[in-house]
XYZ file of C-alpha atoms in Angstrom:
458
model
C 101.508 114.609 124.995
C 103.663 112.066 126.765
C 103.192 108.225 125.284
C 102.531 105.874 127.829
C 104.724 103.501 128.801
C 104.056 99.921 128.037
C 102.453 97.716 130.874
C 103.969 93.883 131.703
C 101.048 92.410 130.108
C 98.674 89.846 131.868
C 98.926 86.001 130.711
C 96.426 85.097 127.724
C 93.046 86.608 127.138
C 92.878 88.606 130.269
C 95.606 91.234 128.889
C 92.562 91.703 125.879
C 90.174 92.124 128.886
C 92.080 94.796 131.191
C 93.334 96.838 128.206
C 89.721 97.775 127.879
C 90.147 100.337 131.248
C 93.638 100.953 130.691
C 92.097 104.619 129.942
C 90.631 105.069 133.145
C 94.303 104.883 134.944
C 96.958 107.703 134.928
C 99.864 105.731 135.506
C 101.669 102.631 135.086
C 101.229 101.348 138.093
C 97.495 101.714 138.288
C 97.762 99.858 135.114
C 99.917 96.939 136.727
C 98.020 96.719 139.872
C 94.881 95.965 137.939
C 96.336 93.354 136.059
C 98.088 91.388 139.079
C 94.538 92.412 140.950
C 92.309 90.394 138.516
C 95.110 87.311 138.149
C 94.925 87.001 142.264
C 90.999 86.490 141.870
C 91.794 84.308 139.385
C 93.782 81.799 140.956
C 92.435 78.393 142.212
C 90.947 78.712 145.389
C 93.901 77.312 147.611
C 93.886 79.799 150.062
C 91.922 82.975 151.225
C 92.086 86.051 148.505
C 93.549 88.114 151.176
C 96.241 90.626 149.726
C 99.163 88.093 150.299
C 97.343 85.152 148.597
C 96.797 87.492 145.475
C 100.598 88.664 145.737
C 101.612 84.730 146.382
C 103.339 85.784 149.449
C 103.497 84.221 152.817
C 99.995 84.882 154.803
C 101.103 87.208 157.579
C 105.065 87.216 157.565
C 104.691 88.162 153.706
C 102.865 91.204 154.549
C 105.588 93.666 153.810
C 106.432 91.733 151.280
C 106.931 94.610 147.860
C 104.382 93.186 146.093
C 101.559 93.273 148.753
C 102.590 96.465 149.324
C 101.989 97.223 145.995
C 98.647 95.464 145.713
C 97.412 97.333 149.548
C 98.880 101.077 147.751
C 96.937 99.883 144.543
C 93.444 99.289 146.325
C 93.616 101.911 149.164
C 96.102 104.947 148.633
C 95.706 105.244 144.617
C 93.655 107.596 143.293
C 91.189 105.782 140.852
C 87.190 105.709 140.822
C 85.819 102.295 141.394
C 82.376 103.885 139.946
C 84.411 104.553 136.653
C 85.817 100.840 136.211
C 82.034 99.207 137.307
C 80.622 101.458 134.494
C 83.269 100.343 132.082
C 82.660 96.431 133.049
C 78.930 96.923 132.213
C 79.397 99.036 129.056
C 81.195 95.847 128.410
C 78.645 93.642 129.290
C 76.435 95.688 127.191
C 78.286 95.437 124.159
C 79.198 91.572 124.036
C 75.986 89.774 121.977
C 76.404 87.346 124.425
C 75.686 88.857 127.676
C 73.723 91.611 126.662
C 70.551 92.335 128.555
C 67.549 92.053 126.796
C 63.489 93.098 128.153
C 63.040 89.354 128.994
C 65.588 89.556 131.882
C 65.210 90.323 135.117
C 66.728 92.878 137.651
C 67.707 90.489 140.892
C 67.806 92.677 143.866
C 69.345 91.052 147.218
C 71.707 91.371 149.912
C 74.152 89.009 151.448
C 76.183 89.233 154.888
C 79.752 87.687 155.780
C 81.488 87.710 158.803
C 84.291 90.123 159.682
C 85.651 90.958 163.214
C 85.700 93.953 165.164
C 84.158 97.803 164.533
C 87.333 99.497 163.073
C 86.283 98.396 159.457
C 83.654 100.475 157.629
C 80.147 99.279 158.160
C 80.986 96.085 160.402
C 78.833 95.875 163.122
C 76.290 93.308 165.057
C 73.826 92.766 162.321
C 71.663 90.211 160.893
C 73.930 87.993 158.397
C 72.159 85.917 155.518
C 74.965 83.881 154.871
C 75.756 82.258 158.102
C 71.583 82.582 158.838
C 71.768 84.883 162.387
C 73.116 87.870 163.782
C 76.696 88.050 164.020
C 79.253 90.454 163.846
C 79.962 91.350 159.638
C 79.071 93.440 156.757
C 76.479 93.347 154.527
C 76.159 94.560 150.749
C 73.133 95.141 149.198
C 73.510 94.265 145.582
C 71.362 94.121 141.645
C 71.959 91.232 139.234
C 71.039 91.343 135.506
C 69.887 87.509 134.678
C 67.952 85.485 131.965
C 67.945 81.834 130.995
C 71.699 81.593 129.884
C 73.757 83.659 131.843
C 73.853 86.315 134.455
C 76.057 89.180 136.039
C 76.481 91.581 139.146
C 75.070 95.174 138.110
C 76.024 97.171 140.744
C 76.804 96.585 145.061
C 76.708 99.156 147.743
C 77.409 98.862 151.393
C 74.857 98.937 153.903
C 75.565 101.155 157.051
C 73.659 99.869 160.338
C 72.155 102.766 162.275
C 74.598 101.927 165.378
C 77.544 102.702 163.079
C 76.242 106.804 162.613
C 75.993 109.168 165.308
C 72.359 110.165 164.959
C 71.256 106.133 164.677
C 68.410 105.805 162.338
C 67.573 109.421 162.396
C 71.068 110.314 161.169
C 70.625 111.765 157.705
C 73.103 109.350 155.930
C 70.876 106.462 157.029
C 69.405 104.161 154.497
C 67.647 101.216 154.987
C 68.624 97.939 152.596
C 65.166 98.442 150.615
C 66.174 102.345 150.165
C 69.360 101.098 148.907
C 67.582 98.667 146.406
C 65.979 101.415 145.215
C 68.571 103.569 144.680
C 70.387 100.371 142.743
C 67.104 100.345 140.191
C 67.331 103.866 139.649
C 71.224 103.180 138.789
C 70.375 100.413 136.712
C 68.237 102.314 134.243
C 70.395 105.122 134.142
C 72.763 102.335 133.070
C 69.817 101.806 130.247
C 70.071 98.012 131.141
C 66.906 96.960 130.243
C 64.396 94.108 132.091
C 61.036 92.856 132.377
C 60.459 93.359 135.901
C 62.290 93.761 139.491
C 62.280 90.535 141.524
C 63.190 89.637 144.964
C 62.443 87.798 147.883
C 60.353 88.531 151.310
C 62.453 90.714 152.611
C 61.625 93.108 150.212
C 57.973 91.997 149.563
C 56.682 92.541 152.010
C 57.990 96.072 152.722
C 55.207 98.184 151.911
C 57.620 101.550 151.315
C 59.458 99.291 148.522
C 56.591 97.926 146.661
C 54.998 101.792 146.734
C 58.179 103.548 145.128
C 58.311 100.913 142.612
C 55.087 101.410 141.450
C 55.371 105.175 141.719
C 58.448 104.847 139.334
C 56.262 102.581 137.127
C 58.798 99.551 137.317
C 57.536 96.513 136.989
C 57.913 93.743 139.460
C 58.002 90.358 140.622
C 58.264 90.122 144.510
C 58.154 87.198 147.046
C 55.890 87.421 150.637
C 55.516 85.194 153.604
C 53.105 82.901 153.300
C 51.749 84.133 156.632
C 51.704 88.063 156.090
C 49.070 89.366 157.346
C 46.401 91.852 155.932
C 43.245 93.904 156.317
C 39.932 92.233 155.068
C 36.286 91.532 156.349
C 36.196 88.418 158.590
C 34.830 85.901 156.301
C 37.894 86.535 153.868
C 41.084 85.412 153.692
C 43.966 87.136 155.658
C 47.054 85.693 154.904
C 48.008 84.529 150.904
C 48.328 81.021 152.400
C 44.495 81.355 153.436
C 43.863 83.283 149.773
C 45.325 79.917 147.715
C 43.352 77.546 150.166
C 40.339 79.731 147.856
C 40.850 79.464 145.137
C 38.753 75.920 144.095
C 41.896 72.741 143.949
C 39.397 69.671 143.762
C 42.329 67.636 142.279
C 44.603 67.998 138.939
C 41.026 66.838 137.140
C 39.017 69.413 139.140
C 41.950 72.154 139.666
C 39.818 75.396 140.170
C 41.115 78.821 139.160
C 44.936 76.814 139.224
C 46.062 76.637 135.835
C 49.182 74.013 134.479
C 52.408 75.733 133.670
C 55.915 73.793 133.122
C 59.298 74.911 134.256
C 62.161 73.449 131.843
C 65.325 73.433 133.552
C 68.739 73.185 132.201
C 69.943 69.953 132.421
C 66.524 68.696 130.396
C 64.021 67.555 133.003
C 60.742 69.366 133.696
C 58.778 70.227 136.362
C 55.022 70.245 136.594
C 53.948 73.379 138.376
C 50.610 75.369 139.362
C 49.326 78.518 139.315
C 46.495 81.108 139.983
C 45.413 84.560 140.359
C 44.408 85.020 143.930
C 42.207 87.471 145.689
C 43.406 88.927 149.423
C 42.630 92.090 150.822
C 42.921 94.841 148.058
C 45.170 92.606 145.950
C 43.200 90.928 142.827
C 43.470 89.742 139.746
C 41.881 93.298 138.081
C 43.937 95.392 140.489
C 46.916 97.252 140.224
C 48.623 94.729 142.515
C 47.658 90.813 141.996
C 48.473 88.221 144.217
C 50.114 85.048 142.277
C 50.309 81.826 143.410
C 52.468 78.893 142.310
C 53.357 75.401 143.725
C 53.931 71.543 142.804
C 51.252 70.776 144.736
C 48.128 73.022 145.563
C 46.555 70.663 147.751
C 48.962 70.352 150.094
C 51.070 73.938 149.437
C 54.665 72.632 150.648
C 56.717 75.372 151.907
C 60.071 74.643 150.032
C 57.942 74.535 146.698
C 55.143 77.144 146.619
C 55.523 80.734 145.939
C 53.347 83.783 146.997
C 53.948 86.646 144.330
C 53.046 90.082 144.515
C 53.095 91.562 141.120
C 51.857 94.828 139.435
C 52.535 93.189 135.807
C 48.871 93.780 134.142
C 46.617 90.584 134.066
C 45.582 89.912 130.331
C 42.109 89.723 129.101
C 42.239 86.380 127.416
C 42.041 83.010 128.859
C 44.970 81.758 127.064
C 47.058 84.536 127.784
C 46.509 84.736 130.963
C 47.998 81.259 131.456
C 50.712 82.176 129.326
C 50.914 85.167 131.737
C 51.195 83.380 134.733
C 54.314 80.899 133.600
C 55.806 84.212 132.971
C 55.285 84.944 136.479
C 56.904 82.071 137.437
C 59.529 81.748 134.889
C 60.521 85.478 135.913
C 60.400 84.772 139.967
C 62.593 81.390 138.780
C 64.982 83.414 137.815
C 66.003 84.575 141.323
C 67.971 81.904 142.067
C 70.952 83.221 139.861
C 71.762 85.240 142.309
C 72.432 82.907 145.064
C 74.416 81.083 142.429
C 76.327 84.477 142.142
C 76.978 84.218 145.689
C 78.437 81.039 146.058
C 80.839 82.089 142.763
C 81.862 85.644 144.221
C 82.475 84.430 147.668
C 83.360 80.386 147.044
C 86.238 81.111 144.045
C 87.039 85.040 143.821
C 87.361 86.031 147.164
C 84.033 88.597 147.558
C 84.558 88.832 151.441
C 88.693 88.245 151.988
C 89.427 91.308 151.864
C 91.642 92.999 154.662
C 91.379 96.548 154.564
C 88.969 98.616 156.793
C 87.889 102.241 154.460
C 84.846 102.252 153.091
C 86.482 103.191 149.461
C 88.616 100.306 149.571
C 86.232 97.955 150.018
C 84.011 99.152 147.225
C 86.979 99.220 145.252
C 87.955 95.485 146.055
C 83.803 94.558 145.199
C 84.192 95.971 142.106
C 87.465 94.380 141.124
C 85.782 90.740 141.591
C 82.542 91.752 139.784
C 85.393 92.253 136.929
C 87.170 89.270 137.666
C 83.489 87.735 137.144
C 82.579 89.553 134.020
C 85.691 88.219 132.781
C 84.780 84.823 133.536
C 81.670 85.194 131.173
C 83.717 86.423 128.410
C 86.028 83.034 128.765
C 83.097 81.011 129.342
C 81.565 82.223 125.933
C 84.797 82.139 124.020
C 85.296 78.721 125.041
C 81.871 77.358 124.447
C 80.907 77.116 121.010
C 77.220 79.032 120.187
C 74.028 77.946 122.430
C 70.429 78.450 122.163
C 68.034 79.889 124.274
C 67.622 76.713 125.989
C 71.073 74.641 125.735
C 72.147 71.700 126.802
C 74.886 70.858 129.348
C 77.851 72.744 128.251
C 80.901 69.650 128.211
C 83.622 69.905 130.868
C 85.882 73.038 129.050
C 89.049 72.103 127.376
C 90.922 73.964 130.546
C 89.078 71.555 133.379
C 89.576 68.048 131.613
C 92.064 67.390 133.674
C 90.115 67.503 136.640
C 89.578 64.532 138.784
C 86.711 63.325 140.385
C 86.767 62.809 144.112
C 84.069 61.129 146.339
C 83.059 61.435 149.657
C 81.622 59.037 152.258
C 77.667 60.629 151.879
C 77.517 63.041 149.267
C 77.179 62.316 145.833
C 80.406 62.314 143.218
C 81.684 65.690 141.813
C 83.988 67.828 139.933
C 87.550 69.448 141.406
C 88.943 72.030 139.153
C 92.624 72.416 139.372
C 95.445 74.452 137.680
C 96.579 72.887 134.711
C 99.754 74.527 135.399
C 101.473 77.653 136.040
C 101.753 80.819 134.162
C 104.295 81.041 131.582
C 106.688 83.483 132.736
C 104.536 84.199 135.729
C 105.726 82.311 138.555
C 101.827 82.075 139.593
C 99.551 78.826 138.775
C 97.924 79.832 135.754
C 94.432 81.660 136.752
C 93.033 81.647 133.281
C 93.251 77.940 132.704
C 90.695 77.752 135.657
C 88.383 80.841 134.382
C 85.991 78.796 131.906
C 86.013 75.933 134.590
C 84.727 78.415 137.080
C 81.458 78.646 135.924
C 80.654 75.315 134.554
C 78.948 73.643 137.523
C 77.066 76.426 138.337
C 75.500 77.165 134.657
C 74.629 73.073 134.202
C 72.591 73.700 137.332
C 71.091 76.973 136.565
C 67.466 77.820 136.918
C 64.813 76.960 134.827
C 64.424 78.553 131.309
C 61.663 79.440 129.909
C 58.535 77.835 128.852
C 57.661 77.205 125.274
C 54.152 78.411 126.034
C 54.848 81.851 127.582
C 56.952 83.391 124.877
């Protein structure tokens, strides 16, 4: 057997995180290109993570440039298996204390849209866009996020095909719908024995009937959001809508509250919130069925939109008073929880280039998707190394060693805030230094993190 020839290695810590797939590449280039791949993520976010930024070429005329080239053979002609590498990053995941999943996590299912012109590139078409909030030419990805109180990570992300982009429409047999997709990403995820307490997501997904029913014929517990105004089957004299369910359920006044019972969110940066919940009865959906309605807000009297939650749930209902209190701020600690992965989103797509990519097949866009959920991963593992232990509930993590040379910058109307910057450039690299940045990456985002959970519902 031939030995392998030695790879340039990558600057710092990073080389430590891509030898861990170096056995998933045949060659020496593969090897390389993963390396100057994850580095191009890396780097402050001066410019657009197009294949030239990541190369540090000149945007357009430095397309031909050797290294692009090398980059644009790396992620579309080479023959590697993105499914391979995402497998490795969670086995990774898995293994490190500190990010591995635990039962009192939860399985984020969502999907996000960006922009992209024209119909030549795999799934682009005239769709419905979450990021940009209306239809508009793009792509979107429908995607599964392992999360608890401290930190949280991208499990796996498929492509969603519109019906206009397949030749039969929606009766084409390749067609999947997003919550089909979801469902095919839970499947994966246990397969991937990554273990959770339930399945949460918003409204979309609530309130489609087909995705609630092949949850709970796979038994998977879950936490899911619905419109306050979905409608529903009941006798006249009953509530039809879970907005008209919580108007039932007794609020005379924090003194006088009803079937609402007092939970407290604890969020990371020490303040608390005072929130309320309740079993509520609409339709088939109970507090001794299979599927109970939960409600939660700051305010039950008046039920404010941006703060009140409608959860559909097939977690069992406990016989006890006290527990079932304790039950519902698990409700809403899991639901909470949600918000990672918008946090996700603004991390994959603000600093590591999620939708700058610039080639059209639908294998090398999975393949560039993957690459930043390792670029992410790897951010974790510098996060970690760089803070020093932390409990359940920490504190605000201190500006890392890499950022303190940041400066503050403040804008006419908005409220003062951190700018990250490289503290350098590479040794030897002739790049500005991505690793110097990685820690820094996440620090805003995890002093702002959702809330953690209550004393009173572990």
């Amino acid at each position: 057997m031939t030995t392998r020839r030695p790879c340039p290695p990558a600057p710092g810590p990073l080389e430590d995180y891509a030898t861990q797939f170096d056995s998933l590449w045949s060659s020496l280039a593969q090897r390389r290109g993963l390396r100057d791949y994850l580095q191009g993520l890396l780097l402050p976010r001066d410019r657009n993570k197009t294949l030239t930024g990541l190369a540090g070429a000149e945007p357009i005329t430095g397309a031909q440039h050797r290294e692009v080239q090398r980059l644009q053979w790396f992620l579309s002609e080479s023959a590697w298996d993105h499914q391979a590498v995402n497998d490795r990053r969670v086995q990774l995941l898995c293994a490190d204390p500190a990010t591995a999943p635990h039962e009192r996590g939860v399985l984020v299912i969502d999907d996000t849209g960006d922009r992209k012109d024209g119909t030549a590139t795999a799934h682009v078409a005239r769709q419905y866009l979450g990021s940009v909030g209306k239809t508009d030419n793009g792509i979107v990805a429908v995607t599964s996020l392992w999360a608890d109180e401290r930190c949280y990570w991208p499990v796996h992300a498929v492509p969603y095909t519109p019906a206009s982009r397949l030749a039969a429409g929606d009766r084409d047999p390749g067609f999947r719908t997003k919550p089909q997709l979801a469902i095919e990403l839970i499947h994966a995820a246990r397969q991937a024995n990554i273990p959770f307490r339930a399945v949460v997501a918003d409204c979309f997904y609530g309130d489609n009937p087909g995705f609630t029913q092949a949850l709970g014929a796979a038994k998977v517990p879950f936490v899911l959001a619905l419109k306050p105004r979905k409608g529903t089957w009941a006798p006249a004299d009953q509530a039809h809508t879970p907005v008209e369910a919580a108007g039932d359920l007794g609020w005379r006044g924090s003194t006088r509250p009803g079937r609402w019972r007092q939970v407290t969110r604890h969020f990371r940066d020490g303040h608390t919130e005072r929130w309320w919940a309740a079993d509520a009865q609409l339709g088939g959906w109970g507090p001794d069925r299979r599927l109970r309605l939960v409600v939660a807000s700051t305010d039950p009297g008046r039920l404010p939109g941006h703060s009140t939650w409608y959860l559909l749930t097939n977690l069992p209902r406990p016989a006890t008073r006290r527990a079932q209190q304790a039950d519902l701020a698990d409700i809403v600690r899991l639901y909470g929880l949600r918000n990672w992965v918008e946090q996700g989103y603004k991390q994959v797509k603000g600093e590591l280039g999620w939708a700058d990519f610039q080639v059209r097949s639908d294998r090398a866009i999975r393949r560039h998707w993957t690459l930043v959920a390792c670029a992410f991963s790897f951010c974790w593992q510098a996060w970690f190394a760089d803070q020093p232990a932390q409990p359940a509930v920490p504190d605000p993590p201190a500006v890392p060693t890499a950022a303190r040379g940041a400066t503050t910058t403040r804008h006419r109307g908005r409220t003062s805030r951190q700018e990250f910057v490289a503290a350098g450039t590479a040794s030897g690299a002739g790049l500005a230094g991505p690793l110097e940045s990685a820690a820094a990456l996440l620090a805003v985002v995890v002093t702002s993190a959702t809330a953690p959970a209550a004393a009173t519902a572990a």
